[in-house]
mmCIF file of C-alpha atoms in Angstrom:
data_model
loop_
_atom_site.group_PDB
_atom_site.id
_atom_site.type_symbol
_atom_site.label_atom_id
_atom_site.label_comp_id
_atom_site.label_asym_id
_atom_site.label_seq_id
_atom_site.Cartn_x
_atom_site.Cartn_y
_atom_site.Cartn_z
ATOM 1 C CA MET M 122 142.631 87.295 136.018
ATOM 2 C CA MET M 123 142.327 85.339 132.768
ATOM 3 C CA MET M 124 138.759 84.978 131.528
ATOM 4 C CA ARG M 125 137.419 81.423 131.437
ATOM 5 C CA ARG M 126 136.660 80.104 127.944
ATOM 6 C CA ILE M 127 133.306 78.279 127.685
ATOM 7 C CA VAL M 128 132.302 76.359 124.556
ATOM 8 C CA LEU M 129 128.572 75.724 124.175
ATOM 9 C CA LEU M 130 127.374 73.295 121.504
ATOM 10 C CA ALA M 131 123.874 73.736 120.026
ATOM 11 C CA PRO M 132 122.982 77.198 121.380
ATOM 12 C CA ASN M 133 119.748 77.429 119.372
ATOM 13 C CA GLY M 134 117.805 74.502 120.831
ATOM 14 C CA GLN M 135 115.465 74.811 123.801
ATOM 15 C CA VAL M 136 118.126 74.149 126.439
ATOM 16 C CA GLY M 137 120.964 75.726 124.467
ATOM 17 C CA PHE M 138 119.088 78.999 124.050
ATOM 18 C CA GLU M 139 118.589 79.270 127.810
ATOM 19 C CA LEU M 140 122.199 78.243 128.477
ATOM 20 C CA GLN M 141 123.440 81.190 126.410
ATOM 21 C CA ARG M 142 121.837 83.486 128.972
ATOM 22 C CA SER M 143 122.718 81.523 132.106
ATOM 23 C CA LEU M 144 126.360 80.790 131.268
ATOM 24 C CA ALA M 145 127.273 84.284 130.044
ATOM 25 C CA PRO M 146 128.345 85.592 133.496
ATOM 26 C CA LEU M 147 130.719 82.647 134.044
ATOM 27 C CA GLY M 148 133.233 83.522 131.328
ATOM 28 C CA GLN M 149 133.761 84.162 127.648
ATOM 29 C CA LEU M 150 131.133 82.180 125.808
ATOM 30 C CA PHE M 151 131.823 80.619 122.398
ATOM 31 C CA CYS M 152 128.804 79.082 120.668
ATOM 32 C CA LEU M 153 128.986 76.353 118.037
ATOM 33 C CA SER M 154 125.725 75.778 116.181
ATOM 34 C CA ARG M 155 124.767 73.319 113.455
ATOM 35 C CA ALA M 156 125.354 76.171 111.001
ATOM 36 C CA ASP M 157 128.998 76.253 112.139
ATOM 37 C CA VAL M 158 129.740 72.534 112.128
ATOM 38 C CA ASP M 159 128.008 69.200 111.454
ATOM 39 C CA PHE M 160 127.749 67.623 114.912
ATOM 40 C CA SER M 161 127.445 64.158 113.381
ATOM 41 C CA ASP M 162 130.994 64.644 112.044
ATOM 42 C CA THR M 163 132.851 64.038 115.306
ATOM 43 C CA ALA M 164 136.284 64.749 113.831
ATOM 44 C CA ALA M 165 135.235 68.143 112.454
ATOM 45 C CA THR M 166 133.398 69.024 115.674
ATOM 46 C CA SER M 167 136.371 67.997 117.815
ATOM 47 C CA ALA M 168 138.684 70.153 115.714
ATOM 48 C CA ARG M 169 136.421 73.194 116.112
ATOM 49 C CA VAL M 170 136.119 72.696 119.874
ATOM 50 C CA LEU M 171 139.862 72.147 120.362
ATOM 51 C CA ALA M 172 140.678 75.260 118.340
ATOM 52 C CA LEU M 173 138.740 77.305 120.906
ATOM 53 C CA GLN M 174 140.950 75.971 123.746
ATOM 54 C CA PRO M 175 138.033 75.490 126.160
ATOM 55 C CA ASP M 176 138.198 75.687 129.932
ATOM 56 C CA LEU M 177 134.651 74.300 130.031
ATOM 57 C CA ILE M 178 132.564 72.400 127.460
ATOM 58 C CA VAL M 179 128.755 72.373 127.644
ATOM 59 C CA ASN M 180 127.054 69.997 125.223
ATOM 60 C CA ALA M 181 123.417 70.775 124.455
ATOM 61 C CA ALA M 182 123.528 68.925 121.119
ATOM 62 C CA ALA M 183 121.431 65.776 120.875
ATOM 63 C CA TRP M 184 119.218 63.649 118.676
ATOM 64 C CA THR M 185 115.821 64.170 120.324
ATOM 65 C CA ALA M 186 113.438 62.683 117.723
ATOM 66 C CA VAL M 187 112.490 59.668 119.835
ATOM 67 C CA ASP M 188 110.354 57.840 117.270
ATOM 68 C CA LYS M 189 112.606 58.567 114.274
ATOM 69 C CA ALA M 190 115.519 57.035 116.184
ATOM 70 C CA GLU M 191 113.879 53.624 115.805
ATOM 71 C CA THR M 192 114.559 53.710 112.045
ATOM 72 C CA GLU M 193 117.538 56.113 111.980
ATOM 73 C CA GLN M 194 119.690 54.395 114.586
ATOM 74 C CA ASP M 195 123.080 55.381 113.150
ATOM 75 C CA ALA M 196 122.190 59.071 113.126
ATOM 76 C CA ALA M 197 120.898 58.900 116.712
ATOM 77 C CA TYR M 198 124.053 57.156 117.945
ATOM 78 C CA LEU M 199 126.337 59.656 116.191
ATOM 79 C CA LEU M 200 124.824 62.582 118.079
ATOM 80 C CA ASN M 201 123.952 60.871 121.362
ATOM 81 C CA ALA M 202 126.957 58.560 121.804
ATOM 82 C CA ALA M 203 129.845 59.313 119.419
ATOM 83 C CA LEU M 204 129.758 63.097 119.932
ATOM 84 C CA PRO M 205 129.722 62.938 123.770
ATOM 85 C CA ALA M 206 132.586 60.414 123.647
ATOM 86 C CA ALA M 207 134.634 62.760 121.470
ATOM 87 C CA LEU M 208 133.914 65.739 123.727
ATOM 88 C CA ALA M 209 134.889 63.709 126.792
ATOM 89 C CA ALA M 210 138.233 62.903 125.164
ATOM 90 C CA ILE M 211 138.829 66.625 124.638
ATOM 91 C CA ALA M 212 137.784 67.433 128.211
ATOM 92 C CA ARG M 213 140.270 64.910 129.550
ATOM 93 C CA GLN M 214 143.016 66.219 127.263
ATOM 94 C CA GLN M 215 142.324 69.836 128.249
ATOM 95 C CA ASN M 216 141.712 68.955 131.915
ATOM 96 C CA CYS M 217 138.401 70.789 131.810
ATOM 97 C CA TRP M 218 134.825 70.031 132.827
ATOM 98 C CA LEU M 219 132.290 68.585 130.392
ATOM 99 C CA VAL M 220 128.567 69.191 130.998
ATOM 100 C CA HIS M 221 126.210 66.876 129.154
ATOM 101 C CA TYR M 222 122.422 66.367 129.219
ATOM 102 C CA SER M 223 120.770 62.963 129.360
ATOM 103 C CA THR M 224 117.295 61.578 129.934
ATOM 104 C CA ASP M 225 114.850 59.549 131.999
ATOM 105 C CA TYR M 226 114.596 57.220 128.979
ATOM 106 C CA VAL M 227 117.733 55.354 130.152
ATOM 107 C CA TYR M 228 115.593 53.667 132.856
ATOM 108 C CA PRO M 229 113.116 50.810 132.270
ATOM 109 C CA GLY M 230 110.095 52.834 133.441
ATOM 110 C CA THR M 231 108.780 50.145 135.789
ATOM 111 C CA GLY M 232 107.247 50.595 139.250
ATOM 112 C CA GLU M 233 106.296 53.870 140.898
ATOM 113 C CA GLN M 234 109.400 54.788 142.904
ATOM 114 C CA PRO M 235 111.569 57.670 141.673
ATOM 115 C CA TRP M 236 114.729 56.493 139.918
ATOM 116 C CA ARG M 237 118.077 57.039 141.633
ATOM 117 C CA GLU M 238 121.247 57.787 139.709
ATOM 118 C CA ASP M 239 122.727 54.398 140.650
ATOM 119 C CA ASP M 240 119.654 52.349 139.686
ATOM 120 C CA VAL M 241 119.987 49.738 136.958
ATOM 121 C CA THR M 242 119.449 51.171 133.476
ATOM 122 C CA ALA M 243 117.413 49.341 130.832
ATOM 123 C CA PRO M 244 116.286 51.607 127.973
ATOM 124 C CA LEU M 245 113.083 50.692 126.138
ATOM 125 C CA SER M 246 113.949 52.504 122.906
ATOM 126 C CA VAL M 247 116.813 53.211 120.516
ATOM 127 C CA TYR M 248 116.764 56.817 121.690
ATOM 128 C CA GLY M 249 117.179 55.735 125.323
ATOM 129 C CA ALA M 250 119.907 53.259 124.406
ATOM 130 C CA SER M 251 121.811 55.886 122.415
ATOM 131 C CA LYS M 252 121.642 58.352 125.301
ATOM 132 C CA LEU M 253 122.840 55.687 127.743
ATOM 133 C CA ALA M 254 125.762 54.888 125.445
ATOM 134 C CA GLY M 255 126.756 58.556 125.604
ATOM 135 C CA ASP M 256 126.479 58.594 129.401
ATOM 136 C CA LEU M 257 128.696 55.519 129.696
ATOM 137 C CA ALA M 258 131.283 56.883 127.270
ATOM 138 C CA ILE M 259 131.625 60.057 129.318
ATOM 139 C CA SER M 260 131.630 58.247 132.677
ATOM 140 C CA GLN M 261 134.410 55.913 131.522
ATOM 141 C CA SER M 262 136.517 58.601 129.829
ATOM 142 C CA GLY M 263 138.414 59.825 132.856
ATOM 143 C CA ALA M 264 137.230 63.391 132.193
ATOM 144 C CA ARG M 265 135.662 65.543 134.899
ATOM 145 C CA HIS M 266 132.010 65.635 133.990
ATOM 146 C CA LEU M 267 128.454 66.485 134.947
ATOM 147 C CA ILE M 268 125.774 64.364 133.299
ATOM 148 C CA PHE M 269 122.365 65.872 134.023
ATOM 149 C CA ARG M 270 119.520 63.421 133.421
ATOM 150 C CA THR M 271 116.289 65.333 133.000
ATOM 151 C CA SER M 272 112.694 64.676 131.925
ATOM 152 C CA TRP M 273 109.835 66.077 129.843
ATOM 153 C CA VAL M 274 111.718 69.181 128.680
ATOM 154 C CA TYR M 275 109.696 72.115 127.356
ATOM 155 C CA ALA M 276 110.051 75.889 126.962
ATOM 156 C CA ALA M 277 108.334 79.059 125.810
ATOM 157 C CA ARG M 278 110.061 78.634 122.438
ATOM 158 C CA GLY M 279 110.809 75.683 120.167
ATOM 159 C CA ASN M 280 108.713 72.570 119.610
ATOM 160 C CA ASN M 281 107.439 70.928 122.769
ATOM 161 C CA PHE M 282 104.417 69.473 124.556
ATOM 162 C CA MET M 283 103.099 72.750 125.988
ATOM 163 C CA LYS M 284 103.059 74.527 122.637
ATOM 164 C CA THR M 285 101.673 71.470 120.836
ATOM 165 C CA MET M 286 98.800 71.183 123.322
ATOM 166 C CA LEU M 287 97.933 74.874 122.978
ATOM 167 C CA LYS M 288 97.949 74.573 119.188
ATOM 168 C CA LEU M 289 95.742 71.461 119.203
ATOM 169 C CA ALA M 290 93.323 72.911 121.755
ATOM 170 C CA ALA M 291 92.908 76.003 119.603
ATOM 171 C CA GLN M 292 91.996 73.840 116.583
ATOM 172 C CA ARG M 293 90.059 70.853 117.951
ATOM 173 C CA GLU M 294 86.930 70.456 120.020
ATOM 174 C CA THR M 295 87.971 66.956 121.129
ATOM 175 C CA LEU M 296 91.347 65.802 122.439
ATOM 176 C CA SER M 297 92.756 62.725 124.207
ATOM 177 C CA VAL M 298 96.031 62.584 126.146
ATOM 178 C CA VAL M 299 97.885 59.695 127.786
ATOM 179 C CA ALA M 300 97.375 59.485 131.561
ATOM 180 C CA ASP M 301 99.452 56.436 132.574
ATOM 181 C CA GLN M 302 102.971 57.863 132.085
ATOM 182 C CA PHE M 303 104.317 59.804 135.075
ATOM 183 C CA GLY M 304 107.159 62.299 135.319
ATOM 184 C CA ALA M 305 108.121 65.892 135.983
ATOM 185 C CA PRO M 306 107.706 68.529 133.247
ATOM 186 C CA THR M 307 110.966 70.488 133.332
ATOM 187 C CA PRO M 308 111.499 73.882 131.691
ATOM 188 C CA ALA M 309 114.694 74.449 129.724
ATOM 189 C CA ARG M 310 115.135 77.645 131.736
ATOM 190 C CA LEU M 311 115.350 75.678 134.998
ATOM 191 C CA ILE M 312 117.893 73.265 133.491
ATOM 192 C CA ALA M 313 120.083 76.146 132.348
ATOM 193 C CA ASN M 314 119.849 78.083 135.619
ATOM 194 C CA VAL M 315 120.694 75.044 137.749
ATOM 195 C CA THR M 316 123.598 74.225 135.413
ATOM 196 C CA ALA M 317 125.036 77.712 135.933
ATOM 197 C CA LEU M 318 124.587 77.549 139.717
ATOM 198 C CA VAL M 319 126.356 74.183 139.909
ATOM 199 C CA LEU M 320 129.193 75.305 137.641
ATOM 200 C CA GLN M 321 129.715 78.475 139.630
ATOM 201 C CA GLN M 322 130.322 76.362 142.726
ATOM 202 C CA LEU M 323 132.661 73.940 140.951
ATOM 203 C CA LEU M 324 134.702 76.599 139.192
ATOM 204 C CA LEU M 325 135.293 78.463 142.463
ATOM 205 C CA GLN M 326 136.714 75.341 144.113
ATOM 206 C CA ASN M 327 140.137 73.896 143.534
ATOM 207 C CA ASP M 328 140.432 70.786 141.377
ATOM 208 C CA GLU M 329 141.009 68.446 144.306
ATOM 209 C CA HIS M 330 137.635 69.188 145.896
ATOM 210 C CA SER M 331 135.555 69.779 142.785
ATOM 211 C CA SER M 332 136.579 66.538 141.062
ATOM 212 C CA ASP M 333 134.842 64.557 143.801
ATOM 213 C CA LYS M 334 131.545 65.911 142.456
ATOM 214 C CA SER M 335 132.042 64.548 138.954
ATOM 215 C CA GLY M 336 129.215 62.183 137.980
ATOM 216 C CA VAL M 337 125.558 61.709 137.071
ATOM 217 C CA TYR M 338 122.807 63.878 138.593
ATOM 218 C CA HIS M 339 119.061 64.086 138.135
ATOM 219 C CA LEU M 340 117.916 67.581 137.221
ATOM 220 C CA ALA M 341 114.156 68.043 136.949
ATOM 221 C CA ALA M 342 111.343 69.990 138.527
ATOM 222 C CA ALA M 343 110.106 68.605 141.841
ATOM 223 C CA GLY M 344 106.960 66.500 142.120
ATOM 224 C CA TYR M 345 105.362 64.565 139.318
ATOM 225 C CA THR M 346 102.255 64.401 137.164
ATOM 226 C CA ASN M 347 101.028 62.593 134.049
ATOM 227 C CA TRP M 348 100.675 63.931 130.522
ATOM 228 C CA TYR M 349 96.894 64.324 130.843
ATOM 229 C CA GLN M 350 97.181 66.341 134.062
ATOM 230 C CA PHE M 351 100.019 68.383 132.576
ATOM 231 C CA ALA M 352 97.852 69.252 129.567
ATOM 232 C CA ASP M 353 94.892 70.043 131.842
ATOM 233 C CA ALA M 354 97.033 72.524 133.798
ATOM 234 C CA ILE M 355 98.154 74.147 130.529
ATOM 235 C CA PHE M 356 94.559 74.546 129.330
ATOM 236 C CA ALA M 357 93.484 76.019 132.685
ATOM 237 C CA MET M 358 96.204 78.668 132.403
ATOM 238 C CA ALA M 359 95.230 79.384 128.804
ATOM 239 C CA ARG M 360 91.563 79.914 129.710
ATOM 240 C CA GLN M 361 92.544 82.119 132.658
ATOM 241 C CA ALA M 362 94.674 84.226 130.295
ATOM 242 C CA GLY M 363 91.728 84.599 127.917
ATOM 243 C CA ILE M 364 93.203 82.516 125.095
ATOM 244 C CA PRO M 365 90.316 81.195 122.964
ATOM 245 C CA LEU M 366 90.249 77.396 122.817
ATOM 246 C CA ALA M 367 88.095 75.275 120.537
ATOM 247 C CA LEU M 368 88.533 72.367 122.941
ATOM 248 C CA GLN M 369 85.411 71.600 124.964
ATOM 249 C CA GLU M 370 86.251 70.755 128.574
ATOM 250 C CA GLN M 371 83.921 67.759 128.562
ATOM 251 C CA GLN M 372 85.582 66.507 125.360
ATOM 252 C CA PHE M 373 89.063 66.352 126.879
ATOM 253 C CA SER M 374 89.718 62.733 127.849
ATOM 254 C CA ALA M 375 92.408 60.555 129.400
ATOM 255 C CA ILE M 376 93.636 57.487 127.528
ATOM 256 C CA THR M 377 96.198 54.732 128.113
ATOM 257 C CA THR M 378 99.556 54.276 126.424
ATOM 258 C CA ALA M 379 98.137 51.171 124.749
ATOM 259 C CA GLN M 380 95.507 53.377 123.077
ATOM 260 C CA TYR M 381 98.158 55.713 121.646
ATOM 261 C CA ALA M 382 100.672 53.589 119.765
ATOM 262 C CA THR M 383 104.080 55.083 118.916
ATOM 263 C CA PRO M 384 107.102 53.531 117.137
ATOM 264 C CA ALA M 385 109.249 53.944 120.274
ATOM 265 C CA GLN M 386 108.106 52.600 123.643
ATOM 266 C CA ARG M 387 107.830 55.262 126.376
ATOM 267 C CA PRO M 388 108.631 54.631 130.056
ATOM 268 C CA ALA M 389 105.559 54.601 132.298
ATOM 269 C CA ASN M 390 107.555 55.779 135.316
ATOM 270 C CA SER M 391 109.880 58.714 134.666
ATOM 271 C CA ARG M 392 109.950 59.984 138.245
ATOM 272 C CA LEU M 393 113.487 61.068 139.159
ATOM 273 C CA GLU M 394 114.948 61.207 142.676
ATOM 274 C CA LEU M 395 116.477 64.689 143.060
ATOM 275 C CA SER M 396 118.184 64.524 146.457
ATOM 276 C CA LYS M 397 121.728 63.877 145.160
ATOM 277 C CA LEU M 398 121.796 67.143 143.209
ATOM 278 C CA GLU M 399 120.063 69.110 145.983
ATOM 279 C CA GLN M 400 122.317 67.839 148.767
ATOM 280 C CA THR M 401 125.597 67.984 146.842
ATOM 281 C CA PHE M 402 125.133 71.568 145.705
ATOM 282 C CA GLY M 403 122.782 72.974 148.357
ATOM 283 C CA LEU M 404 119.908 73.576 145.960
ATOM 284 C CA THR M 405 116.130 73.247 146.205
ATOM 285 C CA LEU M 406 114.424 72.310 142.964
ATOM 286 C CA PRO M 407 111.035 74.047 142.548
ATOM 287 C CA ASP M 408 107.815 72.154 141.828
ATOM 288 C CA TRP M 409 106.677 71.520 138.270
ATOM 289 C CA HIS M 410 103.422 73.483 138.551
ATOM 290 C CA SER M 411 105.079 76.755 139.601
ATOM 291 C CA GLN M 412 107.583 76.288 136.779
ATOM 292 C CA LEU M 413 104.768 75.747 134.291
ATOM 293 C CA ALA M 414 103.176 79.017 135.385
ATOM 294 C CA GLN M 415 106.442 80.892 134.743
ATOM 295 C CA THR M 416 106.997 79.233 131.376
ATOM 296 C CA PHE M 417 103.399 79.724 130.257
ATOM 297 C CA ASN M 418 103.527 83.405 131.232
ATOM 298 C CA GLU M 419 106.741 83.846 129.253
ATOM 299 C CA TYR M 420 105.107 82.205 126.235
ATOM 300 C CA TYR M 421 101.899 84.246 126.571
ATOM 301 C CA SER M 422 103.817 87.513 126.903
ATOM 302 C CA ALA M 423 105.652 86.744 123.675
ATOM 303 C CA VAL M 424 102.586 85.798 121.616
ATOM 304 C CA SER M 425 100.339 88.552 122.979
ATOM 305 C CA GLY M 426 103.001 91.265 122.769
ATOM 306 C CA SER M 427 102.424 92.259 126.389
#
């Protein structure tokens, strides 16, 4: 049996790092990092991917600097729209699957109901608009694809909300966090593991049946919280683990989005409806709090050497 050739772009980011581990059992894994090729050069990237003759392409490359995208629009669109479009063209040419990761920022963030995959999109920021452009390019390409829209991604490594909160709480006695934006904190590990489980199912099926499952899916932890409650749960775990915090519990306060101005507007409602992914692939997505406990423990084990 010929071994499947999997090309993974951006293996060193939060999601890419976890994908290296999760995808390894599915075939021969070829990783392309920013040290190998400039992802903003779509022609050079396409040439490198094509040379590897992929049976599966997994794109973890993205422009994720939400606020910087407001002033560096061209750079954001190159990575979030032009690159996915180029990869989709290759996937169609090679008749292979393309996996791509998108975001809750494609939705307008109104109301309180979880967003469904077929809801109207209306990004509030350049970042969200650039990600939506990538989604549309892939969806209209004719390639077999999985677009996983996720939310509030974090991990035990890299730069993310959990690690930022722990750093700030170790340095400051007083801290304020936004409490009127709601979503599901989602570990990179969960994204990678679910990706591998879905791909295993698709790759075992013949093309006729698997192609029906091409499309957009929400992939996030179950349940929802706000940033203030998320931070509070992180601090509780830190105190339980014996990590010294300068932050005084009575000096930790909730604020509104209006009190914390940012260049890019954030959606107030990032709740994602998960039933399409769960029902299509027979999965049950775990709740955000249990996933935080796992991710925090992984982080604490690394920093404490235990």
